[in-house]
Coordinates of C-alpha atoms and ligand atoms in Angstrom, one line a residue:
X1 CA 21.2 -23.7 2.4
X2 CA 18.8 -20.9 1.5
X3 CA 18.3 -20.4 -2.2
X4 CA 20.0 -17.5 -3.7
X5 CA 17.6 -14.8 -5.7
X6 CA 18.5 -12.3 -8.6
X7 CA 17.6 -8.8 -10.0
X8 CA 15.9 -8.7 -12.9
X9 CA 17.4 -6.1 -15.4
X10 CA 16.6 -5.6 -18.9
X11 CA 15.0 -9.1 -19.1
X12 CA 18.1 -10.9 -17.4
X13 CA 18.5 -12.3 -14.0
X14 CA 21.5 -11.1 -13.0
X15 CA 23.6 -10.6 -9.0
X16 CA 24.7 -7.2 -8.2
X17 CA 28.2 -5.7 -8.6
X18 CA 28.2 -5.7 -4.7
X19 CA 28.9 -9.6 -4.9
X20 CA 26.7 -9.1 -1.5
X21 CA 23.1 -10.5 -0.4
X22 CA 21.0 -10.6 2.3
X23 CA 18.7 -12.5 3.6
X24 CA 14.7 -12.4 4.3
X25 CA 12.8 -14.2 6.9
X26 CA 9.5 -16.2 8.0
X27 CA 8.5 -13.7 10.6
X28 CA 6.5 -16.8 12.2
X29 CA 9.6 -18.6 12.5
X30 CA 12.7 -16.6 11.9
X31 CA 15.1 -19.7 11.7
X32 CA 13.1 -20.1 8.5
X33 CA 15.4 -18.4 6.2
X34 CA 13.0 -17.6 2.5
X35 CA 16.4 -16.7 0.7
X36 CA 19.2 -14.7 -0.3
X37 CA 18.9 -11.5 -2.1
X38 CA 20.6 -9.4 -4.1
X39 CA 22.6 -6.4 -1.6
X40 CA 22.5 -4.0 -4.8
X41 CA 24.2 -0.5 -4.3
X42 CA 23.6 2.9 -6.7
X43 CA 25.8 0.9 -9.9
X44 CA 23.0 -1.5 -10.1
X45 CA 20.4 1.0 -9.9
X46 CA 21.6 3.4 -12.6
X47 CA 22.1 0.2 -14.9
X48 CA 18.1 -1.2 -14.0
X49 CA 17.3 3.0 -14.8
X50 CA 19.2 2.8 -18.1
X51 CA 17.3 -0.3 -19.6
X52 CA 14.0 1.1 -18.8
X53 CA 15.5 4.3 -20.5
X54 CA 16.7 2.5 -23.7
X55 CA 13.1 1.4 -24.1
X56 CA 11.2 3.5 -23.1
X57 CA 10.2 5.4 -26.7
X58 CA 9.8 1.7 -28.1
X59 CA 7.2 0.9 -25.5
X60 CA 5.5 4.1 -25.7
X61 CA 4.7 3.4 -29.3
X62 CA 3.8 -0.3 -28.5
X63 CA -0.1 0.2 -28.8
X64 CA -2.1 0.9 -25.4
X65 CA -4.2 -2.3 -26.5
X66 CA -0.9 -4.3 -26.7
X67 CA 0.6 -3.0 -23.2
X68 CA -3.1 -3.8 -22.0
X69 CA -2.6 -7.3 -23.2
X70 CA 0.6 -8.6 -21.3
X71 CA -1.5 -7.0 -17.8
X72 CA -4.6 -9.7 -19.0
X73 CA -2.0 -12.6 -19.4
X74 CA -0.3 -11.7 -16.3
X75 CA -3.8 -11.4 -14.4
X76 CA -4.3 -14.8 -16.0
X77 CA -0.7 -15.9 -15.0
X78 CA -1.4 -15.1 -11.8
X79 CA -4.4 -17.2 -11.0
X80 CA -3.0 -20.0 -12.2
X81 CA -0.6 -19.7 -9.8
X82 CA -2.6 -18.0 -6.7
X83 CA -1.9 -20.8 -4.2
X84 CA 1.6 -20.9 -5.0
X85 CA 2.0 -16.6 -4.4
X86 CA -0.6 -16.5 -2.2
X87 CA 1.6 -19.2 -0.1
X88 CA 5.0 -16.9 -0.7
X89 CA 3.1 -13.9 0.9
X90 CA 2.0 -15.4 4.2
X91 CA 5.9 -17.2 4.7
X92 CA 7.5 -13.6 3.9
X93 CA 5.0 -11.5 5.5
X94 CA 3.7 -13.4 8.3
X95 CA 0.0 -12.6 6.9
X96 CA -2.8 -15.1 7.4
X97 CA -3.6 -17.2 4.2
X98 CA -6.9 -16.2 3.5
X99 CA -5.7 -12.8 3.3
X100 CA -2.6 -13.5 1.2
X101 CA -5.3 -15.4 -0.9
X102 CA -7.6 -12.4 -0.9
X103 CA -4.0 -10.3 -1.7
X104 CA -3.4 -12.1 -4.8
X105 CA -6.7 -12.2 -5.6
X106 CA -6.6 -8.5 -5.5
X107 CA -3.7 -7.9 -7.6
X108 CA -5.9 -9.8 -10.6
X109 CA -8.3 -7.5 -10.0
X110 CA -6.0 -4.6 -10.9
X111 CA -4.0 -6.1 -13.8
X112 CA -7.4 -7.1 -15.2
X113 CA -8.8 -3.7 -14.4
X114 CA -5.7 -2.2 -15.9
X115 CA -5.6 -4.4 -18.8
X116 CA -8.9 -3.1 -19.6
X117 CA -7.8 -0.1 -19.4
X118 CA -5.9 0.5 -22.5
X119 CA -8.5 -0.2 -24.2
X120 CA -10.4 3.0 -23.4
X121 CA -9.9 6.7 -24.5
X122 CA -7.4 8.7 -22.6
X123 CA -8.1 12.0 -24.5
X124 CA -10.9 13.9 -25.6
X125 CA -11.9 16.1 -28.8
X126 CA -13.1 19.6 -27.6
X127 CA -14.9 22.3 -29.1
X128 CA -12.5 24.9 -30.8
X129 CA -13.8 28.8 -31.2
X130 CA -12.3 28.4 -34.6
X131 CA -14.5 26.0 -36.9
X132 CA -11.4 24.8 -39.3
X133 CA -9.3 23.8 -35.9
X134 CA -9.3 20.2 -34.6
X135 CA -9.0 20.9 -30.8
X136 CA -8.2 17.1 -28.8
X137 CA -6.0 16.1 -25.7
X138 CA -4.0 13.2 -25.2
X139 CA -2.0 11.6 -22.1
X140 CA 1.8 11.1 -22.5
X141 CA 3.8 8.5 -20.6
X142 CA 5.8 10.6 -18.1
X143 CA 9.3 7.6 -18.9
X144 CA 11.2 5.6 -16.4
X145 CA 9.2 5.3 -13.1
X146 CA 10.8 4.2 -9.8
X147 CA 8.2 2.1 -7.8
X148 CA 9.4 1.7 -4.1
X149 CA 7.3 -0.2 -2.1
X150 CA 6.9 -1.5 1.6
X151 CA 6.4 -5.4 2.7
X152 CA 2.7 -5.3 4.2
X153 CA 1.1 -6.2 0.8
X154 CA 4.1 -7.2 -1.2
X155 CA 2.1 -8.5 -4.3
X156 CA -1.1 -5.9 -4.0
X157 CA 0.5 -2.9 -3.8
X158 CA 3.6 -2.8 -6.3
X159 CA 0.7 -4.2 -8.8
X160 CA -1.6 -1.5 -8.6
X161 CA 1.7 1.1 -9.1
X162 CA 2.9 -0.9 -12.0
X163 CA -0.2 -2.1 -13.6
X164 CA -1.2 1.8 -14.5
X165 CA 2.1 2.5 -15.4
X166 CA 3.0 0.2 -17.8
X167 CA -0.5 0.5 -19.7
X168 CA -0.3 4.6 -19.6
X169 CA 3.2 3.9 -21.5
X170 CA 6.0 3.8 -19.1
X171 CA 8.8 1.9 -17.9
X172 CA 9.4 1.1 -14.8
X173 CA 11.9 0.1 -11.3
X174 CA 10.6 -1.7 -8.5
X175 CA 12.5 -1.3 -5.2
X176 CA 11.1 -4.0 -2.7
X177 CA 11.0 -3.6 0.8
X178 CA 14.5 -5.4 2.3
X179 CA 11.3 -7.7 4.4
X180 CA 9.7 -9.1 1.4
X181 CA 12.0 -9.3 -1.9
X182 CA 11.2 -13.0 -2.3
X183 CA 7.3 -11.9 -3.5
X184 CA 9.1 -9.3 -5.7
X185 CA 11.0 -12.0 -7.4
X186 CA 7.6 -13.7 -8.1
X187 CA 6.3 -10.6 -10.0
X188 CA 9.5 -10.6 -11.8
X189 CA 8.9 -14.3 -12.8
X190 CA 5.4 -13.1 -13.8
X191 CA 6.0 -10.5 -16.2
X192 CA 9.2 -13.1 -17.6
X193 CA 6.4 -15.6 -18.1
X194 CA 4.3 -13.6 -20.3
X195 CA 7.0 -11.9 -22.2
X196 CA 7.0 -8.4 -21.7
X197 CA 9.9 -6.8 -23.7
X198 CA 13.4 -6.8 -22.1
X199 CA 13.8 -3.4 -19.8
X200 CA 10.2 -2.5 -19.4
X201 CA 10.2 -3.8 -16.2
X202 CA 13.4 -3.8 -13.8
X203 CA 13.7 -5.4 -9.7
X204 CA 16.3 -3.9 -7.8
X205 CA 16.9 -5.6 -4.5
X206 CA 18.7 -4.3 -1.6
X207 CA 18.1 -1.5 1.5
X208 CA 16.8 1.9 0.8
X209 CA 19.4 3.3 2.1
X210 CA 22.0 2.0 -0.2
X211 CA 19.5 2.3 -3.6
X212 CA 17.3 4.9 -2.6
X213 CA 19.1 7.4 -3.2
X214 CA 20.1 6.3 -6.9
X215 CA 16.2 5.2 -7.5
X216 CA 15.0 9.2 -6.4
X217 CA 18.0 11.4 -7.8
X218 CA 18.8 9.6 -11.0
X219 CA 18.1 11.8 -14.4
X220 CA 17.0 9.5 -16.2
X221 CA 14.1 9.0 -13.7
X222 CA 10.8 11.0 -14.3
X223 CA 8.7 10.5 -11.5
X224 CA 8.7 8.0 -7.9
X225 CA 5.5 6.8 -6.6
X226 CA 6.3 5.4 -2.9
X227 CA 3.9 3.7 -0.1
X228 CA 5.7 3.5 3.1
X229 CA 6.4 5.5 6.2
X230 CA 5.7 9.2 6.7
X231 CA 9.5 10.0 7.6
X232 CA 11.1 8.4 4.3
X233 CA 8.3 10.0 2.2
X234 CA 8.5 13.4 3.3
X235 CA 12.5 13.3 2.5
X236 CA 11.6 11.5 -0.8
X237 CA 9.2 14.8 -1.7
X238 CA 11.8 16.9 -0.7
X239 CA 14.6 15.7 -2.7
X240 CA 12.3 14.9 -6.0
X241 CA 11.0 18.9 -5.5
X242 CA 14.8 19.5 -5.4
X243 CA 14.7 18.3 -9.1
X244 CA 11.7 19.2 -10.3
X245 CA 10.5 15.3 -10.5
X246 CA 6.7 14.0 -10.0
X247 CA 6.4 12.3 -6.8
X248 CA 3.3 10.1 -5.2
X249 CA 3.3 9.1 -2.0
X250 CA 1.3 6.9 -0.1
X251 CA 2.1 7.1 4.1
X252 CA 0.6 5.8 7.2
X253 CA -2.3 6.1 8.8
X254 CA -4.5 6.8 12.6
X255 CA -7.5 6.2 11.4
X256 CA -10.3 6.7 13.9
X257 CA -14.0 5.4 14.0
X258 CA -16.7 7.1 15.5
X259 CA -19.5 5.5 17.6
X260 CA -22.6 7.0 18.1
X261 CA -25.1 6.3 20.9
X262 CA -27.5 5.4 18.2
X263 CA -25.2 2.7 16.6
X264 CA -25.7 -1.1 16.8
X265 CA -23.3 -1.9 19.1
X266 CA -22.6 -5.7 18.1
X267 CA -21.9 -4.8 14.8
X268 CA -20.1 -1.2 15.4
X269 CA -18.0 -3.2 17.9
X270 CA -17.3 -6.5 15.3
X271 CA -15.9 -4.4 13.1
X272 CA -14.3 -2.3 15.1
X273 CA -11.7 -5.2 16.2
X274 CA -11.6 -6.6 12.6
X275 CA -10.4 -3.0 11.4
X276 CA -8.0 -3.0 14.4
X277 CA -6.5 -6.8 14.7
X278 CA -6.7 -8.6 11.1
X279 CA -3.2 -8.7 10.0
X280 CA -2.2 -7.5 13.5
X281 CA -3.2 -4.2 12.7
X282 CA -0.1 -3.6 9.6
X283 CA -2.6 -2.5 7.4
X284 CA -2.3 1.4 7.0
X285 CA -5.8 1.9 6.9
X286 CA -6.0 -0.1 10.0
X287 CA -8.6 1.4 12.8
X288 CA -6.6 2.3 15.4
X289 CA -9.0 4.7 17.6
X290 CA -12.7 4.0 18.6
X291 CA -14.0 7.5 19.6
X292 CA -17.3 6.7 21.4
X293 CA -19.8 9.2 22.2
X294 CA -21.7 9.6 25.3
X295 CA -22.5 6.9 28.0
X296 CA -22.3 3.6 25.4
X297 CA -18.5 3.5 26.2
X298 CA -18.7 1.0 28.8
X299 CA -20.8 -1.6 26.7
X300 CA -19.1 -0.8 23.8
X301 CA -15.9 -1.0 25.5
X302 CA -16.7 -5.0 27.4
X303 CA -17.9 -5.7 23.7
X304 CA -14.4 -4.6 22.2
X305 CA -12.3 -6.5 24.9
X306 CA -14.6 -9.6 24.4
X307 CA -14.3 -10.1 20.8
X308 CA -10.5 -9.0 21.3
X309 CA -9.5 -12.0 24.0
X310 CA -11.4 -14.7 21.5
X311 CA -9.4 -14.0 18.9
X312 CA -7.0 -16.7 17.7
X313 CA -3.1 -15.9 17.8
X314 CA -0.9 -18.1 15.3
X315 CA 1.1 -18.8 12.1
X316 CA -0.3 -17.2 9.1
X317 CA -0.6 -20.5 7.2
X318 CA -3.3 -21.6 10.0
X319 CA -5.9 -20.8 8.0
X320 CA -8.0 -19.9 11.7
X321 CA -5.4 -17.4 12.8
X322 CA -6.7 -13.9 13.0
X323 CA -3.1 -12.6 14.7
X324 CA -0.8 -13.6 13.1
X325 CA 3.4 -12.4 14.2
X326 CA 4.6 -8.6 13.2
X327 CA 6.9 -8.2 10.3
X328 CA 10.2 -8.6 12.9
X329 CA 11.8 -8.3 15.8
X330 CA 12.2 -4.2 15.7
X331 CA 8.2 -4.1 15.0
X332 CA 7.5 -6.2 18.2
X333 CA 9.8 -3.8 20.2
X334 CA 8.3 -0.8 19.0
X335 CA 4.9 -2.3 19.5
X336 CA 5.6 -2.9 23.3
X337 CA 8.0 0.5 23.7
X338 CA 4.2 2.1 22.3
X339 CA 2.3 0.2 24.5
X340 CA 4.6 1.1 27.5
X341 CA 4.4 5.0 26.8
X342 CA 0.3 4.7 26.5
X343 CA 0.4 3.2 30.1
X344 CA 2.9 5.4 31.1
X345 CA 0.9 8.7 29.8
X346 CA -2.1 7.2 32.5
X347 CA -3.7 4.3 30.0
X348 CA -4.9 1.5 31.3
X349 CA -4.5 -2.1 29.2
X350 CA -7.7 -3.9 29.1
X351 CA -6.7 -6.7 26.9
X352 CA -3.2 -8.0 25.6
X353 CA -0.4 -5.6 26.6
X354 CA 2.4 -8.5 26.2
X355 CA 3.1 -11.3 24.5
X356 CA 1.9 -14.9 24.4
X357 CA 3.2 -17.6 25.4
X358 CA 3.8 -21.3 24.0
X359 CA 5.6 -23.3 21.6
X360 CA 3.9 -22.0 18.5
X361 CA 5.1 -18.4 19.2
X362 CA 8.8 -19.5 20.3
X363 CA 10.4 -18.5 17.0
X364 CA 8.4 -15.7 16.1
X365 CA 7.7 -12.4 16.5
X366 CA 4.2 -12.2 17.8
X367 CA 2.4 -10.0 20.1
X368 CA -1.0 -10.4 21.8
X369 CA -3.9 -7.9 20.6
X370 CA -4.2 -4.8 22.7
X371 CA -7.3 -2.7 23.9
X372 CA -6.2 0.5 25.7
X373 CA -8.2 3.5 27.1
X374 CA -7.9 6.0 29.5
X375 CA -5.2 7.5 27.0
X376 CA -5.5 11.3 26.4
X377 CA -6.8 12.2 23.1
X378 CA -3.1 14.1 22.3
X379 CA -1.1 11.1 24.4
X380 CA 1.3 9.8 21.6
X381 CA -0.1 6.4 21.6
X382 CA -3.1 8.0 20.7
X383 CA -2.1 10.2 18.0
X384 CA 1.0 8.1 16.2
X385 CA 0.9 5.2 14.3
X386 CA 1.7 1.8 16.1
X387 CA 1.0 -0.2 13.1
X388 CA 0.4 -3.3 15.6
X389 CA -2.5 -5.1 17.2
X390 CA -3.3 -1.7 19.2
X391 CA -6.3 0.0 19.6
X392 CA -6.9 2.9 21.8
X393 CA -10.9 3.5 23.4
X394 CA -10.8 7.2 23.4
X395 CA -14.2 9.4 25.0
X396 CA -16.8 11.9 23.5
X397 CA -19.7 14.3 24.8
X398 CA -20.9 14.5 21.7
X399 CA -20.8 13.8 17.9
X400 CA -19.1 17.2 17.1
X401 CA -16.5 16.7 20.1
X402 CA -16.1 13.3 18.3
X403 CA -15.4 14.7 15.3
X404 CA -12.3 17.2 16.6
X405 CA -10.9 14.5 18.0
X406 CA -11.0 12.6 14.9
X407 CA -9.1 15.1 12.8
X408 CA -6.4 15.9 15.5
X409 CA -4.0 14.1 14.5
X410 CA -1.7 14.5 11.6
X411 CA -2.9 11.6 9.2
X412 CA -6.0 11.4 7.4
X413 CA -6.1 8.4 5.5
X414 CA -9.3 6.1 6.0
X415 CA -12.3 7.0 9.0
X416 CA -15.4 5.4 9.6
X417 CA -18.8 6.2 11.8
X418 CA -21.1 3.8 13.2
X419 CA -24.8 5.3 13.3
X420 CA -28.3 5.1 11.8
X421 CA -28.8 8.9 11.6
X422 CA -28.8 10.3 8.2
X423 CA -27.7 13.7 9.5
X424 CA -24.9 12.0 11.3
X425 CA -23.5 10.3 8.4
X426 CA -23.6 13.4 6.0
X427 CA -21.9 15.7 8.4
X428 CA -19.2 13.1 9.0
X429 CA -18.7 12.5 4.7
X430 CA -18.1 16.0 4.7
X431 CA -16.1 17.3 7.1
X432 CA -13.8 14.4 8.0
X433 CA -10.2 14.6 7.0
X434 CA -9.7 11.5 5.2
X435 CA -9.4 10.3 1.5
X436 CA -11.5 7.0 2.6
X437 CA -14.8 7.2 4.4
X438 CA -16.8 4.0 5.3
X439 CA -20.2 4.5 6.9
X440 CA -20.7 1.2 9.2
X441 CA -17.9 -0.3 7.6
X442 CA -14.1 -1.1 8.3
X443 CA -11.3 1.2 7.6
X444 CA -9.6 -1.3 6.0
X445 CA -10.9 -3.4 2.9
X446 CA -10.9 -1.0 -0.4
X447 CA -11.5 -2.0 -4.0
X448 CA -9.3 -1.1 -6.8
X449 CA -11.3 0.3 -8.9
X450 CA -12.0 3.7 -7.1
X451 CA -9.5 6.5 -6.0
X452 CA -7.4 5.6 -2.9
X453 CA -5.0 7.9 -0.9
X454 CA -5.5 10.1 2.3
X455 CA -5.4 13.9 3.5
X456 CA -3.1 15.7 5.7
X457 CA 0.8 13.6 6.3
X458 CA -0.9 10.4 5.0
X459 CA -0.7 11.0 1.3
X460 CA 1.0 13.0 -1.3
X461 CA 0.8 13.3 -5.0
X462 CA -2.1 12.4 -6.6
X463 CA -4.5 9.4 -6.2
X464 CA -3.9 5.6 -6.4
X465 CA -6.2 3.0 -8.5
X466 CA -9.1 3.3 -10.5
X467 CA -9.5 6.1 -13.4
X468 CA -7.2 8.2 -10.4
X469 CA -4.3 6.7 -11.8
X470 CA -4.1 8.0 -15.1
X471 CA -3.2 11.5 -13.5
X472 CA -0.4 10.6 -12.1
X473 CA 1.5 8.3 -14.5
X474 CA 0.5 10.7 -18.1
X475 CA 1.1 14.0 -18.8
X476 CA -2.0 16.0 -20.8
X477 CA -0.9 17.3 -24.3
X478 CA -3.1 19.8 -26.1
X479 CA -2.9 19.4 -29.7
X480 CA -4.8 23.0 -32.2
X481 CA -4.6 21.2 -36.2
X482 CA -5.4 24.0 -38.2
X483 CA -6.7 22.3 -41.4
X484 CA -7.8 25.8 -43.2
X485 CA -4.1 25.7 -45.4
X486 CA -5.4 25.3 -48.7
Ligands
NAP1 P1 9.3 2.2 5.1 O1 10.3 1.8 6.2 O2 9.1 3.7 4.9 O3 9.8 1.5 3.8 C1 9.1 1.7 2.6 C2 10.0 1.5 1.4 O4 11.0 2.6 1.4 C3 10.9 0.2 1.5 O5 11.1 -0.3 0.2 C4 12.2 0.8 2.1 O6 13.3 0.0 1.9 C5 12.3 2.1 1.3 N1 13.2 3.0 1.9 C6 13.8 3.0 3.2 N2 14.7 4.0 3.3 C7 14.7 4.7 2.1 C8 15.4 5.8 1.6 N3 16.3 6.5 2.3 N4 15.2 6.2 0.3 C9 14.3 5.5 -0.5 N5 13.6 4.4 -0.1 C10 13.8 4.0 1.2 O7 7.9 1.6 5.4 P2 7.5 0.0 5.7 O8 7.9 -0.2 7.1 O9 8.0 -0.8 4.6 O10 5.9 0.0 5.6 C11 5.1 0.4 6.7 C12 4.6 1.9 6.4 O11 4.0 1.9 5.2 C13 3.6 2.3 7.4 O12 3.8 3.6 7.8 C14 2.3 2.2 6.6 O13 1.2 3.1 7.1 C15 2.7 2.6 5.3 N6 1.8 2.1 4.3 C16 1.0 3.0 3.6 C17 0.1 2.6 2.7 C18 -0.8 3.6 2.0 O14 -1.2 3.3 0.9 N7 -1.0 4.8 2.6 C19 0.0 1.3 2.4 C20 0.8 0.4 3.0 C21 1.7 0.8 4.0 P3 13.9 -1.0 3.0 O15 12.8 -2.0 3.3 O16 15.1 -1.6 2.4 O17 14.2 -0.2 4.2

């Protein structure tokens, strides 16, 4: 029988009042059942909201060098357990270990980054017109914070949420995706193991639309900082505008590369599929157009399809699996359903297109990696994200045709260009529509301690990570101290 998991309110595991669970599974073999968890409903959220409001004054006037402290023994907590998370991640995800290794790895990075962190000045003394005032800022904790997060990095993302907003001063929820609550439960554990006071931190399990709600339209809730799809993001800045709440969200992604005639092709076309396939393409930075300019397209292209067909489909815990299965069984559908419109819209599949076959892949939910072209630049497969193993060849006359076709869709998180030419690269920094630009690089594969969020439908709110963060869990204060009272 699978083992039963709790919430973790006010430093307490407890069940919900729902009496109800339900389950999460091994997408590489979905008789693998990782658990039961908690079906919470709106009661359980407004009691998770309350103990982060109850302490929320005390942890604001814990010391920013204290708060900094638990983040450094929970980025040392964590590496002594890296195997054992890193392990979690690939059996609830599906993700291949060396990523889940390199996830883990990454959410150190920002609890030690964090940690840091409150060490370091948050304010600043300014100049006053008037000699006998002491002008200085300060950041404020904004107060109860609800994280909800999605399952494609279940440790890496609600870390770098809730490392910056527990050392700014605030208390926080964390909604799990319904795919991944088992890793949630591990960062519960975490923060249990290095004693953070009772109600700083809170896990809710259960399905946005039964906590959602509670976790967005709650008054005792400041602010929500999201990463998931467009469509539940643009209804979760809709209803905190209704209240006049602080809202960040991170959405998905089409993010294009551009290859110039110019490029070299080996490399422009390596990384090209690694941007595209790693993690079967469930990364929102994920590449998931190669516009190529000019008469390279056909060498470019047999390059693409080549590297594509070698590459290895199978469990995440193999550690030589580059494809590893989608998150479930409505992912694979949609994948295919996507892949069926692009040929249906004139594309023509010159690699993958189903899925494979064999014992490994009986019980899971995997599909083969995909290289399409002859699309349309507006076809839908072309302009929507798949966020699967798919990546559309698209044409160019020229770099500037390239470039239109680059920013006509409406995401704009992460874009890269392959080319030697100075000129080239400049022109593309500047008038891309993306938060990320990499110059010969992947779209995917940021570090933490610099800004991160996109343009356009992709992002709202301010940034994510680095010295970003601090503007959107603080508030500035101006303090004037008049000291000329005799
Ligand atoms: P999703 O379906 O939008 O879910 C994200 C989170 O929102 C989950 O915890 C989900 O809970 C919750 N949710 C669902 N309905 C809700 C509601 N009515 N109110 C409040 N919360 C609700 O996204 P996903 O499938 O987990 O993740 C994939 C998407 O995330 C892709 O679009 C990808 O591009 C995007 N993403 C973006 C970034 C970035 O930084 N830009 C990073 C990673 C992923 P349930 O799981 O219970 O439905």
């Amino acid at each position: 029988m699978a083992e039963r998991y709790q919430n973790y309110v006010n430093g307490t595991w407890t069940d919900a009042t729902t009496g109800e669970v339900s389950t999460s599974t091994n997408p590489a073999d979905l008789s693998d059942v990782v658990g039961e968890f908690q079906a919470s409903n709106s009661a359980d959220v407004d009691v998770a909201i309350t103990a982060a409001h109850d302490v929320k004054e005390s942890w604001r006037r814990t010391s920013s060098l204290a708060r900094g402290g638990y983040l450094l023994k929970a980025a040392s907590y964590l590496e002594a357990n890296l195997e054992e998370y890193a392990q979690a991640v690939t059996r609830e995800s599906g993700k291949a270990i060396l990523e889940s290794r390199g996830e883990v790895g990454r959410a150190i990075a920002l609890l030690q980054y964090y940690g840091v962190e409150g060490a370091n000045p948050v304010g600043a003394v300014v100049p006053s017109v008037n000699p006998n005032i002491l002008l200085y800022t300060n950041r404020m904790p904004l107060g109860v914070i609800s994280l909800i997060t999605p399952w494609n990095f279940p440790i890496a993302i609600p870390i770098w949420k809730m490392a910056p907003a527990l050392v700014y001063g605030n208390t926080i929820v964390l909604k799990p995706a319904s795919a991944t609550p088992h890793v949630a439960t591990l960062i519960a554990r975490m923060w249990e193991a290095v004693d953070l006071p009772e109600g700083v931190f809170n896990l809710v399990t259960g399905s946005g639309g039964a906590v959602g709600n509670e976790l967005i339209t709650n008054s005792k809730v400041a602010a929500i900082s999201f990463t998931g799809s467009t469509r539940i993001g643009m209804n979760i800045a809709a209803e905190s505008a209704k209240r006049g709440k602080r809202y960040q969200l991170e959405m998905g992604g089409k993010n294009p590369v551009i290859v110039l005639p110019d490029a070299d092709l080996e490399q422009a076309a390596e990384i090209t599929v690694s941007g595209a396939m790693k993690y079967s393409g469930q990364k929102c930075t994920a590449t998931s157009r190669a516009i190529v300019v000019g008469n390279i397209i056909g060498e470019f292209t047999n390059m693409v399809v080549e590297k594509t067909n070698a590459l290895k489909i199978g469990r995440g815990s193999d550690p030589d699996s580059i494809i590893v299965p989608v998150i479930d069984q409505a992912s694979k559908d949609n994948i295919a359903s996507m892949i069926a419109r692009g040929v249906a819209d004139g594309g023509s599949v010159l690699a993958g297109g189903g899925v494979p076959s064999g014992s490994t892949f009986d019980g899971g939910t995997f599909v083969e990696p995909t290289v399409i072209n002859n699309v349309a630049t507006d076809a839908y497969v072309a302009c929507e994200e798949i966020f699967g193993p798919v990546l559309s060849i698209l044409p160019a006359v020229d770099a500037e045709d390239a470039l239109n076709v680059a920013n006509s869709v409406d995401y704009g998180l992460s874009a890269g260009i392959f080319t030697r030419d100075l000129n080239s690269v400049l022109d593309f920094a500047d008038r891309i529509e993306a938060g990320i630009v990499k110059i010969n690089g992947e779209t995917a594969g940021l570090e933490p301690q610099v800004p991160f969020g996109g343009m356009k439908s992709s992002s709202s709110g301010d940034r994510e990570q680095g010295k970003a963060a601090i503007e959107f869990f603080t508030q500035s204060k101006t303090i004037y101290v008049d000291r000329s009272a005799t």
